[in-house]
């Protein structure tokens, strides 16, 4: 006499566990960069390209600063064999205008570079933001040194002797407010972060596992 066959107990529903237990296919990386991002190595390469491109564009900033900055007039005076150089207009604001011109140009260049980078890579990323900041600082330093190098002679005594006593000549191009070197980087970072927050792509919200808004079964 045989015992009645009892059906095996139904298996538990493991659909909720299989989703995270199943390993990803070979060669596929789970995560933001593997699914819908360019990858960290690609972002680092793009960041390096952006930093170099922004830094090189500092040449244009230096040339525009040299062209648009007001000239500070000086005049030389000779007493015996000694020379002295004075400001022709002691109440003039040309020196402040030199710093202001550099700052305004750097701010404009920062805005343009941020817009170009955002249009080229809307997703953004930390390497791109860092590249904008570093590239803007390098570009500002390059523009500053280039403008000083191409500007009027640095040795004002020699320049006064060359032009003669009482003749007006331009003072060397000088950036008095060194904080202006940060204008490009700050404007680029603020504009790029603002564009990314307003117009950047949004990550899809993950579906709920339980509740009335749960994702339908496959």
JSON list of C-alpha atoms in Angstrom, two decimals:
[
{"chain": "A", "resi": 1, "resn": "UNK", "atom": "CA", "xyz": [0.00, 0.00, 0.00]},
{"chain": "A", "resi": 2, "resn": "UNK", "atom": "CA", "xyz": [1.58, 3.25, -1.13]},
{"chain": "A", "resi": 3, "resn": "UNK", "atom": "CA", "xyz": [1.21, 6.66, 0.45]},
{"chain": "A", "resi": 4, "resn": "UNK", "atom": "CA", "xyz": [-0.64, 9.26, -1.56]},
{"chain": "A", "resi": 5, "resn": "UNK", "atom": "CA", "xyz": [1.56, 11.53, -3.53]},
{"chain": "A", "resi": 6, "resn": "UNK", "atom": "CA", "xyz": [1.59, 15.02, -2.14]},
{"chain": "A", "resi": 7, "resn": "UNK", "atom": "CA", "xyz": [2.42, 17.82, -4.56]},
{"chain": "A", "resi": 8, "resn": "UNK", "atom": "CA", "xyz": [5.57, 19.74, -3.76]},
{"chain": "A", "resi": 9, "resn": "UNK", "atom": "CA", "xyz": [5.05, 23.12, -2.14]},
{"chain": "A", "resi": 10, "resn": "UNK", "atom": "CA", "xyz": [4.85, 25.98, -4.63]},
{"chain": "A", "resi": 11, "resn": "UNK", "atom": "CA", "xyz": [8.08, 27.89, -5.00]},
{"chain": "A", "resi": 12, "resn": "UNK", "atom": "CA", "xyz": [8.25, 31.23, -3.34]},
{"chain": "A", "resi": 13, "resn": "UNK", "atom": "CA", "xyz": [8.03, 34.27, -5.53]},
{"chain": "A", "resi": 14, "resn": "UNK", "atom": "CA", "xyz": [11.64, 35.26, -6.04]},
{"chain": "A", "resi": 15, "resn": "UNK", "atom": "CA", "xyz": [11.05, 37.84, -8.73]},
{"chain": "A", "resi": 16, "resn": "UNK", "atom": "CA", "xyz": [11.99, 40.62, -6.34]},
{"chain": "A", "resi": 17, "resn": "UNK", "atom": "CA", "xyz": [15.29, 38.88, -5.49]},
{"chain": "A", "resi": 18, "resn": "UNK", "atom": "CA", "xyz": [16.25, 37.85, -8.98]},
{"chain": "A", "resi": 19, "resn": "UNK", "atom": "CA", "xyz": [16.45, 41.44, -10.10]},
{"chain": "A", "resi": 20, "resn": "UNK", "atom": "CA", "xyz": [19.48, 42.16, -7.96]},
{"chain": "A", "resi": 21, "resn": "UNK", "atom": "CA", "xyz": [20.91, 38.66, -7.81]},
{"chain": "A", "resi": 22, "resn": "UNK", "atom": "CA", "xyz": [21.31, 38.24, -11.56]},
{"chain": "A", "resi": 23, "resn": "UNK", "atom": "CA", "xyz": [24.83, 39.18, -12.62]},
{"chain": "A", "resi": 24, "resn": "UNK", "atom": "CA", "xyz": [25.27, 41.60, -15.50]},
{"chain": "A", "resi": 25, "resn": "UNK", "atom": "CA", "xyz": [26.26, 40.19, -18.90]},
{"chain": "A", "resi": 26, "resn": "UNK", "atom": "CA", "xyz": [29.93, 39.88, -19.74]},
{"chain": "A", "resi": 27, "resn": "UNK", "atom": "CA", "xyz": [31.55, 43.15, -20.76]},
{"chain": "A", "resi": 28, "resn": "UNK", "atom": "CA", "xyz": [28.70, 45.28, -19.39]},
{"chain": "A", "resi": 29, "resn": "UNK", "atom": "CA", "xyz": [29.31, 47.67, -16.51]},
{"chain": "A", "resi": 30, "resn": "UNK", "atom": "CA", "xyz": [26.50, 48.51, -14.13]},
{"chain": "A", "resi": 31, "resn": "UNK", "atom": "CA", "xyz": [26.41, 52.14, -13.11]},
{"chain": "A", "resi": 32, "resn": "UNK", "atom": "CA", "xyz": [26.00, 55.59, -14.46]},
{"chain": "A", "resi": 33, "resn": "UNK", "atom": "CA", "xyz": [29.04, 55.65, -16.70]},
{"chain": "A", "resi": 34, "resn": "UNK", "atom": "CA", "xyz": [28.50, 52.17, -18.09]},
{"chain": "A", "resi": 35, "resn": "UNK", "atom": "CA", "xyz": [24.86, 52.68, -19.02]},
{"chain": "A", "resi": 36, "resn": "UNK", "atom": "CA", "xyz": [24.34, 56.24, -20.17]},
{"chain": "A", "resi": 37, "resn": "UNK", "atom": "CA", "xyz": [27.57, 58.13, -19.56]},
{"chain": "A", "resi": 38, "resn": "UNK", "atom": "CA", "xyz": [30.70, 58.52, -21.66]},
{"chain": "A", "resi": 39, "resn": "UNK", "atom": "CA", "xyz": [32.96, 56.87, -19.08]},
{"chain": "A", "resi": 40, "resn": "UNK", "atom": "CA", "xyz": [35.46, 58.39, -16.68]},
{"chain": "A", "resi": 41, "resn": "UNK", "atom": "CA", "xyz": [38.44, 57.97, -19.01]},
{"chain": "A", "resi": 42, "resn": "UNK", "atom": "CA", "xyz": [36.58, 59.70, -21.81]},
{"chain": "A", "resi": 43, "resn": "UNK", "atom": "CA", "xyz": [35.56, 62.55, -19.51]},
{"chain": "A", "resi": 44, "resn": "UNK", "atom": "CA", "xyz": [39.15, 62.98, -18.34]},
{"chain": "A", "resi": 45, "resn": "UNK", "atom": "CA", "xyz": [40.37, 63.18, -21.94]},
{"chain": "A", "resi": 46, "resn": "UNK", "atom": "CA", "xyz": [37.65, 65.68, -22.80]},
{"chain": "A", "resi": 47, "resn": "UNK", "atom": "CA", "xyz": [38.52, 67.69, -19.70]},
{"chain": "A", "resi": 48, "resn": "UNK", "atom": "CA", "xyz": [42.17, 67.85, -20.73]},
{"chain": "A", "resi": 49, "resn": "UNK", "atom": "CA", "xyz": [41.19, 69.05, -24.21]},
{"chain": "A", "resi": 50, "resn": "UNK", "atom": "CA", "xyz": [38.91, 71.73, -22.74]},
{"chain": "A", "resi": 51, "resn": "UNK", "atom": "CA", "xyz": [41.58, 72.94, -20.32]},
{"chain": "A", "resi": 52, "resn": "UNK", "atom": "CA", "xyz": [44.16, 73.29, -23.11]},
{"chain": "A", "resi": 53, "resn": "UNK", "atom": "CA", "xyz": [41.71, 74.98, -25.49]},
{"chain": "A", "resi": 54, "resn": "UNK", "atom": "CA", "xyz": [40.56, 77.47, -22.86]},
{"chain": "A", "resi": 55, "resn": "UNK", "atom": "CA", "xyz": [44.15, 78.20, -21.78]},
{"chain": "A", "resi": 56, "resn": "UNK", "atom": "CA", "xyz": [45.26, 78.87, -25.37]},
{"chain": "A", "resi": 57, "resn": "UNK", "atom": "CA", "xyz": [42.36, 81.26, -25.90]},
{"chain": "A", "resi": 58, "resn": "UNK", "atom": "CA", "xyz": [44.01, 83.48, -23.30]},
{"chain": "A", "resi": 59, "resn": "UNK", "atom": "CA", "xyz": [46.16, 84.77, -26.15]},
{"chain": "A", "resi": 60, "resn": "UNK", "atom": "CA", "xyz": [43.10, 86.51, -27.59]},
{"chain": "A", "resi": 61, "resn": "UNK", "atom": "CA", "xyz": [42.26, 87.97, -24.19]},
{"chain": "A", "resi": 62, "resn": "UNK", "atom": "CA", "xyz": [45.79, 89.37, -23.88]},
{"chain": "A", "resi": 63, "resn": "UNK", "atom": "CA", "xyz": [45.64, 90.99, -27.30]},
{"chain": "A", "resi": 64, "resn": "UNK", "atom": "CA", "xyz": [42.23, 92.53, -26.63]},
{"chain": "A", "resi": 65, "resn": "UNK", "atom": "CA", "xyz": [43.40, 93.82, -23.26]},
{"chain": "A", "resi": 66, "resn": "UNK", "atom": "CA", "xyz": [46.44, 95.42, -24.88]},
{"chain": "A", "resi": 67, "resn": "UNK", "atom": "CA", "xyz": [44.24, 97.03, -27.52]},
{"chain": "A", "resi": 68, "resn": "UNK", "atom": "CA", "xyz": [41.33, 98.22, -25.35]},
{"chain": "A", "resi": 69, "resn": "UNK", "atom": "CA", "xyz": [43.02, 99.11, -22.07]},
{"chain": "A", "resi": 70, "resn": "UNK", "atom": "CA", "xyz": [43.50, 102.85, -21.49]},
{"chain": "A", "resi": 71, "resn": "UNK", "atom": "CA", "xyz": [47.04, 104.21, -21.53]},
{"chain": "A", "resi": 72, "resn": "UNK", "atom": "CA", "xyz": [48.48, 105.76, -18.40]},
{"chain": "A", "resi": 73, "resn": "UNK", "atom": "CA", "xyz": [50.39, 108.91, -19.46]},
{"chain": "A", "resi": 74, "resn": "UNK", "atom": "CA", "xyz": [53.80, 109.54, -17.92]},
{"chain": "A", "resi": 75, "resn": "UNK", "atom": "CA", "xyz": [56.27, 112.36, -18.33]},
{"chain": "A", "resi": 76, "resn": "UNK", "atom": "CA", "xyz": [59.98, 112.43, -17.61]},
{"chain": "A", "resi": 77, "resn": "UNK", "atom": "CA", "xyz": [61.94, 115.26, -16.00]},
{"chain": "A", "resi": 78, "resn": "UNK", "atom": "CA", "xyz": [65.70, 115.70, -15.83]},
{"chain": "A", "resi": 79, "resn": "UNK", "atom": "CA", "xyz": [67.58, 117.39, -13.03]},
{"chain": "A", "resi": 80, "resn": "UNK", "atom": "CA", "xyz": [71.29, 117.37, -13.77]},
{"chain": "A", "resi": 81, "resn": "UNK", "atom": "CA", "xyz": [72.15, 113.80, -14.63]},
{"chain": "A", "resi": 82, "resn": "UNK", "atom": "CA", "xyz": [69.25, 112.24, -12.76]},
{"chain": "A", "resi": 83, "resn": "UNK", "atom": "CA", "xyz": [65.85, 111.47, -14.23]},
{"chain": "A", "resi": 84, "resn": "UNK", "atom": "CA", "xyz": [62.46, 111.26, -12.57]},
{"chain": "A", "resi": 85, "resn": "UNK", "atom": "CA", "xyz": [59.17, 110.03, -14.02]},
{"chain": "A", "resi": 86, "resn": "UNK", "atom": "CA", "xyz": [55.78, 111.40, -12.95]},
{"chain": "A", "resi": 87, "resn": "UNK", "atom": "CA", "xyz": [52.16, 110.83, -13.78]},
{"chain": "A", "resi": 88, "resn": "UNK", "atom": "CA", "xyz": [51.03, 113.48, -16.21]},
{"chain": "A", "resi": 89, "resn": "UNK", "atom": "CA", "xyz": [47.52, 113.39, -14.78]},
{"chain": "A", "resi": 90, "resn": "UNK", "atom": "CA", "xyz": [47.81, 112.61, -11.09]},
{"chain": "A", "resi": 91, "resn": "UNK", "atom": "CA", "xyz": [44.02, 112.47, -10.70]},
{"chain": "A", "resi": 92, "resn": "UNK", "atom": "CA", "xyz": [43.42, 110.27, -13.71]},
{"chain": "A", "resi": 93, "resn": "UNK", "atom": "CA", "xyz": [41.69, 106.90, -13.44]},
{"chain": "A", "resi": 94, "resn": "UNK", "atom": "CA", "xyz": [43.48, 105.19, -16.29]},
{"chain": "A", "resi": 95, "resn": "UNK", "atom": "CA", "xyz": [45.19, 102.70, -13.97]},
{"chain": "A", "resi": 96, "resn": "UNK", "atom": "CA", "xyz": [41.82, 101.55, -12.59]},
{"chain": "A", "resi": 97, "resn": "UNK", "atom": "CA", "xyz": [40.54, 101.36, -16.16]},
{"chain": "A", "resi": 98, "resn": "UNK", "atom": "CA", "xyz": [43.33, 98.93, -17.04]},
{"chain": "A", "resi": 99, "resn": "UNK", "atom": "CA", "xyz": [42.24, 96.54, -14.30]},
{"chain": "A", "resi": 100, "resn": "UNK", "atom": "CA", "xyz": [38.57, 97.03, -15.13]},
{"chain": "A", "resi": 101, "resn": "UNK", "atom": "CA", "xyz": [39.12, 96.30, -18.81]},
{"chain": "A", "resi": 102, "resn": "UNK", "atom": "CA", "xyz": [40.90, 93.06, -18.02]},
{"chain": "A", "resi": 103, "resn": "UNK", "atom": "CA", "xyz": [38.19, 91.99, -15.57]},
{"chain": "A", "resi": 104, "resn": "UNK", "atom": "CA", "xyz": [35.30, 92.69, -17.94]},
{"chain": "A", "resi": 105, "resn": "UNK", "atom": "CA", "xyz": [37.00, 90.91, -20.82]},
{"chain": "A", "resi": 106, "resn": "UNK", "atom": "CA", "xyz": [37.80, 87.91, -18.62]},
{"chain": "A", "resi": 107, "resn": "UNK", "atom": "CA", "xyz": [34.19, 87.72, -17.44]},
{"chain": "A", "resi": 108, "resn": "UNK", "atom": "CA", "xyz": [32.96, 87.78, -21.03]},
{"chain": "A", "resi": 109, "resn": "UNK", "atom": "CA", "xyz": [35.44, 85.08, -22.06]},
{"chain": "A", "resi": 110, "resn": "UNK", "atom": "CA", "xyz": [34.33, 82.96, -19.12]},
{"chain": "A", "resi": 111, "resn": "UNK", "atom": "CA", "xyz": [30.68, 83.18, -20.18]},
{"chain": "A", "resi": 112, "resn": "UNK", "atom": "CA", "xyz": [31.50, 82.27, -23.79]},
{"chain": "A", "resi": 113, "resn": "UNK", "atom": "CA", "xyz": [33.69, 79.32, -22.83]},
{"chain": "A", "resi": 114, "resn": "UNK", "atom": "CA", "xyz": [31.03, 77.98, -20.45]},
{"chain": "A", "resi": 115, "resn": "UNK", "atom": "CA", "xyz": [28.32, 78.17, -23.12]},
{"chain": "A", "resi": 116, "resn": "UNK", "atom": "CA", "xyz": [30.53, 76.45, -25.71]},
{"chain": "A", "resi": 117, "resn": "UNK", "atom": "CA", "xyz": [31.45, 73.63, -23.33]},
{"chain": "A", "resi": 118, "resn": "UNK", "atom": "CA", "xyz": [27.82, 73.13, -22.31]},
{"chain": "A", "resi": 119, "resn": "UNK", "atom": "CA", "xyz": [26.62, 72.96, -25.91]},
{"chain": "A", "resi": 120, "resn": "UNK", "atom": "CA", "xyz": [29.38, 70.49, -26.72]},
{"chain": "A", "resi": 121, "resn": "UNK", "atom": "CA", "xyz": [28.80, 68.22, -23.72]},
{"chain": "A", "resi": 122, "resn": "UNK", "atom": "CA", "xyz": [25.42, 68.81, -22.09]},
{"chain": "A", "resi": 123, "resn": "UNK", "atom": "CA", "xyz": [25.78, 66.03, -19.55]},
{"chain": "A", "resi": 124, "resn": "UNK", "atom": "CA", "xyz": [28.64, 67.88, -17.88]},
{"chain": "A", "resi": 125, "resn": "UNK", "atom": "CA", "xyz": [30.63, 66.14, -15.20]},
{"chain": "A", "resi": 126, "resn": "UNK", "atom": "CA", "xyz": [33.24, 66.95, -12.59]},
{"chain": "A", "resi": 127, "resn": "UNK", "atom": "CA", "xyz": [36.23, 66.72, -15.00]},
{"chain": "A", "resi": 128, "resn": "UNK", "atom": "CA", "xyz": [34.64, 69.27, -17.34]},
{"chain": "A", "resi": 129, "resn": "UNK", "atom": "CA", "xyz": [33.93, 71.71, -14.54]},
{"chain": "A", "resi": 130, "resn": "UNK", "atom": "CA", "xyz": [37.46, 71.37, -13.18]},
{"chain": "A", "resi": 131, "resn": "UNK", "atom": "CA", "xyz": [38.85, 71.84, -16.69]},
{"chain": "A", "resi": 132, "resn": "UNK", "atom": "CA", "xyz": [36.90, 75.08, -17.08]},
{"chain": "A", "resi": 133, "resn": "UNK", "atom": "CA", "xyz": [38.24, 76.44, -13.80]},
{"chain": "A", "resi": 134, "resn": "UNK", "atom": "CA", "xyz": [41.85, 75.45, -14.40]},
{"chain": "A", "resi": 135, "resn": "UNK", "atom": "CA", "xyz": [41.80, 76.49, -18.05]},
{"chain": "A", "resi": 136, "resn": "UNK", "atom": "CA", "xyz": [40.32, 79.88, -17.20]},
{"chain": "A", "resi": 137, "resn": "UNK", "atom": "CA", "xyz": [43.02, 80.56, -14.61]},
{"chain": "A", "resi": 138, "resn": "UNK", "atom": "CA", "xyz": [45.81, 79.54, -17.00]},
{"chain": "A", "resi": 139, "resn": "UNK", "atom": "CA", "xyz": [44.27, 81.65, -19.77]},
{"chain": "A", "resi": 140, "resn": "UNK", "atom": "CA", "xyz": [44.12, 84.70, -17.49]},
{"chain": "A", "resi": 141, "resn": "UNK", "atom": "CA", "xyz": [47.76, 84.32, -16.46]},
{"chain": "A", "resi": 142, "resn": "UNK", "atom": "CA", "xyz": [48.79, 83.89, -20.11]},
{"chain": "A", "resi": 143, "resn": "UNK", "atom": "CA", "xyz": [46.80, 86.97, -21.14]},
{"chain": "A", "resi": 144, "resn": "UNK", "atom": "CA", "xyz": [48.31, 89.03, -18.34]},
{"chain": "A", "resi": 145, "resn": "UNK", "atom": "CA", "xyz": [51.90, 88.11, -19.14]},
{"chain": "A", "resi": 146, "resn": "UNK", "atom": "CA", "xyz": [51.35, 88.48, -22.89]},
{"chain": "A", "resi": 147, "resn": "UNK", "atom": "CA", "xyz": [49.84, 91.95, -22.51]},
{"chain": "A", "resi": 148, "resn": "UNK", "atom": "CA", "xyz": [52.70, 93.08, -20.29]},
{"chain": "A", "resi": 149, "resn": "UNK", "atom": "CA", "xyz": [55.26, 91.65, -22.71]},
{"chain": "A", "resi": 150, "resn": "UNK", "atom": "CA", "xyz": [53.74, 93.25, -25.81]},
{"chain": "A", "resi": 151, "resn": "UNK", "atom": "CA", "xyz": [52.88, 96.52, -24.08]},
{"chain": "A", "resi": 152, "resn": "UNK", "atom": "CA", "xyz": [55.04, 99.61, -23.51]},
{"chain": "A", "resi": 153, "resn": "UNK", "atom": "CA", "xyz": [58.59, 99.28, -22.25]},
{"chain": "A", "resi": 154, "resn": "UNK", "atom": "CA", "xyz": [58.92, 98.24, -18.61]},
{"chain": "A", "resi": 155, "resn": "UNK", "atom": "CA", "xyz": [61.94, 100.43, -17.87]},
{"chain": "A", "resi": 156, "resn": "UNK", "atom": "CA", "xyz": [60.28, 103.82, -17.53]},
{"chain": "A", "resi": 157, "resn": "UNK", "atom": "CA", "xyz": [63.55, 105.69, -16.94]},
{"chain": "A", "resi": 158, "resn": "UNK", "atom": "CA", "xyz": [65.04, 104.35, -20.14]},
{"chain": "A", "resi": 159, "resn": "UNK", "atom": "CA", "xyz": [61.81, 105.15, -21.96]},
{"chain": "A", "resi": 160, "resn": "UNK", "atom": "CA", "xyz": [61.82, 108.72, -20.60]},
{"chain": "A", "resi": 161, "resn": "UNK", "atom": "CA", "xyz": [65.41, 109.21, -21.74]},
{"chain": "A", "resi": 162, "resn": "UNK", "atom": "CA", "xyz": [64.54, 107.85, -25.17]},
{"chain": "A", "resi": 163, "resn": "UNK", "atom": "CA", "xyz": [61.61, 110.19, -25.77]},
{"chain": "A", "resi": 164, "resn": "UNK", "atom": "CA", "xyz": [63.18, 113.21, -24.08]},
{"chain": "A", "resi": 165, "resn": "UNK", "atom": "CA", "xyz": [62.42, 115.57, -21.22]},
{"chain": "A", "resi": 166, "resn": "UNK", "atom": "CA", "xyz": [58.80, 116.69, -20.90]},
{"chain": "A", "resi": 167, "resn": "UNK", "atom": "CA", "xyz": [57.53, 114.31, -23.59]},
{"chain": "A", "resi": 168, "resn": "UNK", "atom": "CA", "xyz": [54.48, 112.24, -22.69]},
{"chain": "A", "resi": 169, "resn": "UNK", "atom": "CA", "xyz": [54.73, 108.46, -23.05]},
{"chain": "A", "resi": 170, "resn": "UNK", "atom": "CA", "xyz": [52.65, 105.47, -21.95]},
{"chain": "A", "resi": 171, "resn": "UNK", "atom": "CA", "xyz": [53.30, 103.62, -18.73]},
{"chain": "A", "resi": 172, "resn": "UNK", "atom": "CA", "xyz": [53.89, 99.86, -18.84]},
{"chain": "A", "resi": 173, "resn": "UNK", "atom": "CA", "xyz": [50.76, 97.74, -18.93]},
{"chain": "A", "resi": 174, "resn": "UNK", "atom": "CA", "xyz": [50.20, 96.59, -15.38]},
{"chain": "A", "resi": 175, "resn": "UNK", "atom": "CA", "xyz": [47.54, 94.55, -13.64]},
{"chain": "A", "resi": 176, "resn": "UNK", "atom": "CA", "xyz": [47.20, 96.02, -10.19]},
{"chain": "A", "resi": 177, "resn": "UNK", "atom": "CA", "xyz": [44.32, 93.88, -8.91]},
{"chain": "A", "resi": 178, "resn": "UNK", "atom": "CA", "xyz": [45.57, 90.30, -9.15]},
{"chain": "A", "resi": 179, "resn": "UNK", "atom": "CA", "xyz": [42.13, 89.06, -8.17]},
{"chain": "A", "resi": 180, "resn": "UNK", "atom": "CA", "xyz": [41.08, 89.80, -11.75]},
{"chain": "A", "resi": 181, "resn": "UNK", "atom": "CA", "xyz": [42.93, 86.61, -12.72]},
{"chain": "A", "resi": 182, "resn": "UNK", "atom": "CA", "xyz": [40.05, 84.63, -11.17]},
{"chain": "A", "resi": 183, "resn": "UNK", "atom": "CA", "xyz": [37.29, 86.41, -13.11]},
{"chain": "A", "resi": 184, "resn": "UNK", "atom": "CA", "xyz": [37.39, 84.01, -16.08]},
{"chain": "A", "resi": 185, "resn": "UNK", "atom": "CA", "xyz": [37.23, 80.87, -13.93]},
{"chain": "A", "resi": 186, "resn": "UNK", "atom": "CA", "xyz": [34.48, 82.16, -11.64]},
{"chain": "A", "resi": 187, "resn": "UNK", "atom": "CA", "xyz": [32.21, 83.33, -14.44]},
{"chain": "A", "resi": 188, "resn": "UNK", "atom": "CA", "xyz": [32.74, 80.10, -16.40]},
{"chain": "A", "resi": 189, "resn": "UNK", "atom": "CA", "xyz": [31.90, 77.92, -13.40]},
{"chain": "A", "resi": 190, "resn": "UNK", "atom": "CA", "xyz": [28.80, 79.90, -12.42]},
{"chain": "A", "resi": 191, "resn": "UNK", "atom": "CA", "xyz": [27.40, 80.01, -15.96]},
{"chain": "A", "resi": 192, "resn": "UNK", "atom": "CA", "xyz": [28.15, 76.34, -16.69]},
{"chain": "A", "resi": 193, "resn": "UNK", "atom": "CA", "xyz": [26.58, 75.14, -13.45]},
{"chain": "A", "resi": 194, "resn": "UNK", "atom": "CA", "xyz": [23.55, 77.32, -14.08]},
{"chain": "A", "resi": 195, "resn": "UNK", "atom": "CA", "xyz": [23.09, 75.99, -17.63]},
{"chain": "A", "resi": 196, "resn": "UNK", "atom": "CA", "xyz": [23.49, 72.41, -16.42]},
{"chain": "A", "resi": 197, "resn": "UNK", "atom": "CA", "xyz": [20.91, 72.92, -13.69]},
{"chain": "A", "resi": 198, "resn": "UNK", "atom": "CA", "xyz": [18.39, 74.55, -16.03]},
{"chain": "A", "resi": 199, "resn": "UNK", "atom": "CA", "xyz": [18.87, 72.72, -19.32]},
{"chain": "A", "resi": 200, "resn": "UNK", "atom": "CA", "xyz": [20.98, 69.65, -18.54]},
{"chain": "A", "resi": 201, "resn": "UNK", "atom": "CA", "xyz": [19.59, 66.11, -18.96]},
{"chain": "A", "resi": 202, "resn": "UNK", "atom": "CA", "xyz": [17.64, 64.63, -16.08]},
{"chain": "A", "resi": 203, "resn": "UNK", "atom": "CA", "xyz": [18.25, 61.14, -14.73]},
{"chain": "A", "resi": 204, "resn": "UNK", "atom": "CA", "xyz": [15.12, 58.94, -14.88]},
{"chain": "A", "resi": 205, "resn": "UNK", "atom": "CA", "xyz": [13.50, 58.23, -11.54]},
{"chain": "A", "resi": 206, "resn": "UNK", "atom": "CA", "xyz": [13.76, 54.57, -10.45]},
{"chain": "A", "resi": 207, "resn": "UNK", "atom": "CA", "xyz": [10.43, 52.67, -10.30]},
{"chain": "A", "resi": 208, "resn": "UNK", "atom": "CA", "xyz": [8.93, 51.73, -6.94]},
{"chain": "A", "resi": 209, "resn": "UNK", "atom": "CA", "xyz": [9.09, 48.07, -5.90]},
{"chain": "A", "resi": 210, "resn": "UNK", "atom": "CA", "xyz": [5.83, 48.17, -3.91]},
{"chain": "A", "resi": 211, "resn": "UNK", "atom": "CA", "xyz": [2.73, 50.25, -3.67]},
{"chain": "A", "resi": 212, "resn": "UNK", "atom": "CA", "xyz": [0.27, 51.62, -6.19]},
{"chain": "A", "resi": 213, "resn": "UNK", "atom": "CA", "xyz": [3.08, 53.10, -8.32]},
{"chain": "A", "resi": 214, "resn": "UNK", "atom": "CA", "xyz": [5.03, 49.85, -8.64]},
{"chain": "A", "resi": 215, "resn": "UNK", "atom": "CA", "xyz": [6.40, 48.95, -12.03]},
{"chain": "A", "resi": 216, "resn": "UNK", "atom": "CA", "xyz": [4.28, 46.35, -13.88]},
{"chain": "A", "resi": 217, "resn": "UNK", "atom": "CA", "xyz": [5.73, 42.82, -14.03]},
{"chain": "A", "resi": 218, "resn": "UNK", "atom": "CA", "xyz": [7.68, 41.94, -17.17]}
]
